């Protein structure tokens, strides 16, 4: 399983039907909002049209989630029974992983092999892991005085609104849905407009696998309509969000303007990869470049800033340039494609704009760029770019969300740490050193939710994922994520 070369993709493609209605209360419902056209960035061709969710449709989805929650059909199950259903759901996703992977590739342009072997594996793993974990999460009886008994029990929060981006569309959805559902909540998912079809199919598979009607609803639609309606809804208890810092802050405002719901923002990043003098230099630079270009650079953790000692700057530019030249965009349906297309032509313009402004302001570029658009006519292809960047430049500070690596020179360890910490973000940082003491001491000084030492993108379901500063404060994955979707109840019993 999850070996792309063993799949008959032509057959998967000819059998593929994209869902294009809302999924509410276990049924397909025609949206009453504006039409949303899904365009494939692979070739600019229309995939399908969806009548999107209006404010009233979101209302209906929330009402369905609330009524399912109050009925106890899911929230009232023993954790073990919910867990078993999530494990069955994971298996059902695995059985349909090919069509989901193909859908993601057509929707947002990532290479099919990565969609199937990496993303779908992560999605299955997430549901399976929380399914297996949930009946091992125990309540507490604190050691109070002998004449009383205190119970600390964990209760599902109620209705969870999940709003996710397009870059790892089903992984992000799974990281929210799996702990929220495992804990007994009902969920309304607002996928990104580009990746609505894969989310809709996921909900249908959940229903087929025995997740009751109303427990998992999907309202594809526009952020400013459906996303906002969820954020402002008085009957949504929790918002879990992954996306940009600007929109994450809007959700905090929506909460303040409505019912003070809990908001868990997981936001942007500008990962610094800090290579110290004693590091395995070639390995560090190569891994950082790959870590910047993976998923066409559209990763919140992309290693988009490479920090090297000044006397090794030229060498770093040369190695990173070599990796950039190898990572040529190609048809994402080609199983050998190292890179696919960016998510949309608008996003292509945004990424190209950063590079054009860097060039105009005098930065040296090893390009790359939009010339790769010849891959497929109408597609949104962009070849990796390496920039010799000044630390204060726009390209070195802002999140580009494309395959653009800024290489920045430092003169001392203190300066390197200062540069690593000087953007508004604090999601992840990478440190390359062979000195054990520095590995610990420098890691402590890096203001980031995740620090990788001599590795990049290590991850496991047992380990939390999330940032600090403007990268937000939510944590996905691990048992800690269950805290986001549960309330602790204290019950005192008088024994005197
Ligand atoms: P985005 O614009 O913030 O969109 C994310 C979601 O919010 C989409 O579903 C979007 O809907 C919705 N939305 C947009 N405007 C809204 C509004 N006014 N009110 C309510 N909802 C709204 O993010 P993006 O640019 O598409 O995605 C990339 C960002 O996600 C990057 O900043 C990246 O770093 C971040 N990210 C973070 C993590 C993490 O775990 N920290 C992981 C992956 C990505 P529409 O589709 O309709 O616009
Ligand atoms: Mg958007």
XYZ file of C-alpha atoms and ligand atoms in Angstrom, residues 164-166 190 192-194 221-223 247, ligand 2:
12
model
C -7.983 24.696 6.732
C -5.690 25.690 3.838
C -4.890 23.986 0.540
C -14.648 24.713 5.777
C -9.952 25.993 1.282
C -11.819 26.938 -1.873
C -9.126 25.287 -4.050
C -17.241 28.122 0.176
C -15.463 31.427 0.245
C -13.453 32.439 3.289
C -6.878 35.397 8.642
Mg -7.762 31.594 -0.109
